[in-house]
Amino acid sequence: MHVFVTGGTGLIGSAVVAELLGNGHTVLALARSDASARAAEAAGAEPLRGGLSDLDTLRAGAAGADGVIHLAFSNDFSSPDALAQAVAEESAAMQVIGDELVGSGRPFVTVSGTPWVPGHLATEADPLPTDGPVGGRGRAVNAVLGLATRGVRSTAVRMPRTVHNNGTGGFAGLLTGIARQSGVSGYPGDGTQRWPAVHALDAAVLFRLALEQAEAGSAWHAVDDEGDQVRDIATVIGRRLGLPVRSVPAETYGPLGPVFAADQPASSARTREALGWEPTHPRLLADLENIQP
Ligand SMILES: NC(=O)c1ccc[n+]([C@@H]2O[C@H](COP(=O)([O-])OP(=O)(O)OC[C@H]3O[C@@H](n4cnc5c(N)ncnc54)[C@H](OP(=O)(O)O)[C@@H]3O)[C@@H](O)[C@H]2O)c1
């Protein structure tokens, strides 16, 4: 397939581009800067210059492709306003791409997050949260999945809290960044809350499988570790950086405080069974040993 990929230069997207190119697909990669265009080209993709707010560019990218994988997101958690703006920009972009694909039967693979359900492992059948600081992302993904009834083979690949590669990425990466700045490897609450995780190279395989096989309107879990306790994550980060490890107030994490504090383990049993996905790369605590002081 000729696949239009947004976010193809990011942690997850660069792994997805390599996975697609290594399995006989070609890639048109949205690139919002010259540096990103060069990176896309170096990876073997054809760059398409533009950003998530360039709606005509997104339409053109989707129109010329056999399928779309959407991963771009500004990841600006610096304030509630910045996060709301990032969510609004992404939602508008997803709507434009989806509208372009209506009636075509082509796949539209979106990224999403695993939900959290008090008292049990979240499964692929659990609904996404549609309120809270990132609730707008859940609503946008649900709208895309709804296009299944309008001739789009839409599907969502749900990411766990930490998608990592070589010790960086995701919520664990945010904890590492805050630890470097503050001099404390902190965690909210008592740290027994669990976050699921996956290696980016394993997540990339699932994006390809979803593109190639997933039925319209389906959701999948790219979950390897079902749940690592956050104080265990902070302990490895603290040891690698030579910093003390202790509980810190949830407000340390700004708009993400309540999300960081929640116990949110997730399962991928259905994904493994239905799509034959088997992660093979290091799990989070082992990969965090790659953090350099
Ligand atoms: N990593 C995780 O643990 C995790 C967990 C759950 C969900 N996710 C979701 O997975 C997706 C990818 O995550 P990631 O970790 O790979 O992110 P990342 O490394 O920050 O990469 C973001 C990608 O999006 C592009 N991008 C950002 N804003 C853009 C804009 N306005 N217009 C065009 N391109 C834009 C970036 O391009 P440049 O190269 O030009 O910067 C980059 O290619 C995101 O939706 C993220 O929320 C990630």
CSV table of C-alpha atoms and ligand atoms in Angstrom, one decimal, residues 7-13 30 32-33 36 50-52 71-75 89-90 111-112 137 159-163 170, ligand 1:
chain,number,residue,atom,x,y,z
A,7,GLY,CA,3.8,12.0,12.9
A,8,GLY,CA,6.2,9.8,10.9
A,9,THR,CA,9.3,11.5,12.4
A,10,GLY,CA,8.2,10.9,16.1
A,11,LEU,CA,9.2,8.2,18.5
A,12,ILE,CA,6.4,5.9,17.4
A,13,GLY,CA,6.0,7.2,13.9
A,30,LEU,CA,3.6,14.7,6.6
A,32,ARG,CA,6.1,20.3,9.2
A,33,SER,CA,9.7,21.5,8.9
A,36,SER,CA,11.4,16.7,9.5
A,50,GLY,CA,2.8,20.8,5.9
A,51,GLY,CA,1.4,20.7,9.4
A,52,LEU,CA,-1.7,19.4,11.2
A,71,LEU,CA,0.2,9.8,14.8
A,72,ALA,CA,1.0,13.5,14.8
A,73,PHE,CA,0.2,15.4,18.0
A,74,SER,CA,1.9,18.4,19.5
A,75,ASN,CA,2.3,16.7,22.9
A,89,GLU,CA,-5.9,21.0,16.1
A,90,GLU,CA,-5.7,17.3,16.0
A,111,VAL,CA,-3.6,6.4,17.6
A,112,SER,CA,-5.4,6.4,20.9
A,137,ARG,CA,-8.9,13.0,21.9
A,159,MET,CA,-1.1,3.1,23.2
A,160,PRO,CA,-0.3,2.3,26.8
A,161,ARG,CA,1.0,5.2,29.0
A,162,THR,CA,4.6,4.6,28.0
A,163,VAL,CA,5.7,3.8,24.5
A,170,GLY,CA,5.9,8.4,27.1
B,1,LIG,N1,4.9,7.8,23.5
B,1,LIG,C1,3.9,7.4,24.2
B,1,LIG,O1,4.2,6.8,25.3
B,1,LIG,C2,2.5,7.6,23.8
B,1,LIG,C3,1.5,7.1,24.7
B,1,LIG,C4,0.2,7.2,24.4
B,1,LIG,C5,-0.2,7.9,23.2
B,1,LIG,N2,0.8,8.4,22.4
B,1,LIG,C6,0.4,9.1,21.2
B,1,LIG,O2,1.1,8.6,20.0
B,1,LIG,C7,1.3,9.6,19.1
B,1,LIG,C8,2.8,9.7,18.7
B,1,LIG,O3,3.5,9.8,19.9
B,1,LIG,P1,5.1,9.9,19.9
B,1,LIG,O4,5.5,9.6,21.3
B,1,LIG,O5,5.7,9.2,18.7
B,1,LIG,O6,5.3,11.5,19.8
B,1,LIG,P2,6.5,12.4,19.3
B,1,LIG,O7,7.8,11.6,19.4
B,1,LIG,O8,6.4,13.7,20.1
B,1,LIG,O9,6.2,12.7,17.8
B,1,LIG,C9,5.2,13.6,17.4
B,1,LIG,C10,5.2,13.6,15.9
B,1,LIG,O10,4.1,14.4,15.5
B,1,LIG,C11,4.6,15.5,14.6
B,1,LIG,N3,3.9,16.7,14.9
B,1,LIG,C12,3.6,17.3,16.1
B,1,LIG,N4,2.9,18.3,16.0
B,1,LIG,C13,2.6,18.4,14.6
B,1,LIG,C14,1.9,19.4,13.8
B,1,LIG,N5,1.3,20.4,14.4
B,1,LIG,N6,1.9,19.2,12.5
B,1,LIG,C15,2.5,18.1,12.0
B,1,LIG,N7,3.2,17.2,12.6
B,1,LIG,C16,3.3,17.4,14.0
B,1,LIG,C17,6.1,15.6,15.0
B,1,LIG,O11,6.8,16.2,14.0
B,1,LIG,P3,8.3,16.8,14.1
B,1,LIG,O12,9.2,15.7,13.9
B,1,LIG,O13,8.3,17.9,13.1
B,1,LIG,O14,8.3,17.4,15.5
B,1,LIG,C18,6.4,14.1,15.2
B,1,LIG,O15,6.6,13.4,14.0
B,1,LIG,C19,0.8,10.9,19.7
B,1,LIG,O16,-0.6,11.1,19.4
B,1,LIG,C20,0.9,10.6,21.2
B,1,LIG,O17,-0.1,11.3,22.0
B,1,LIG,C21,2.1,8.3,22.7
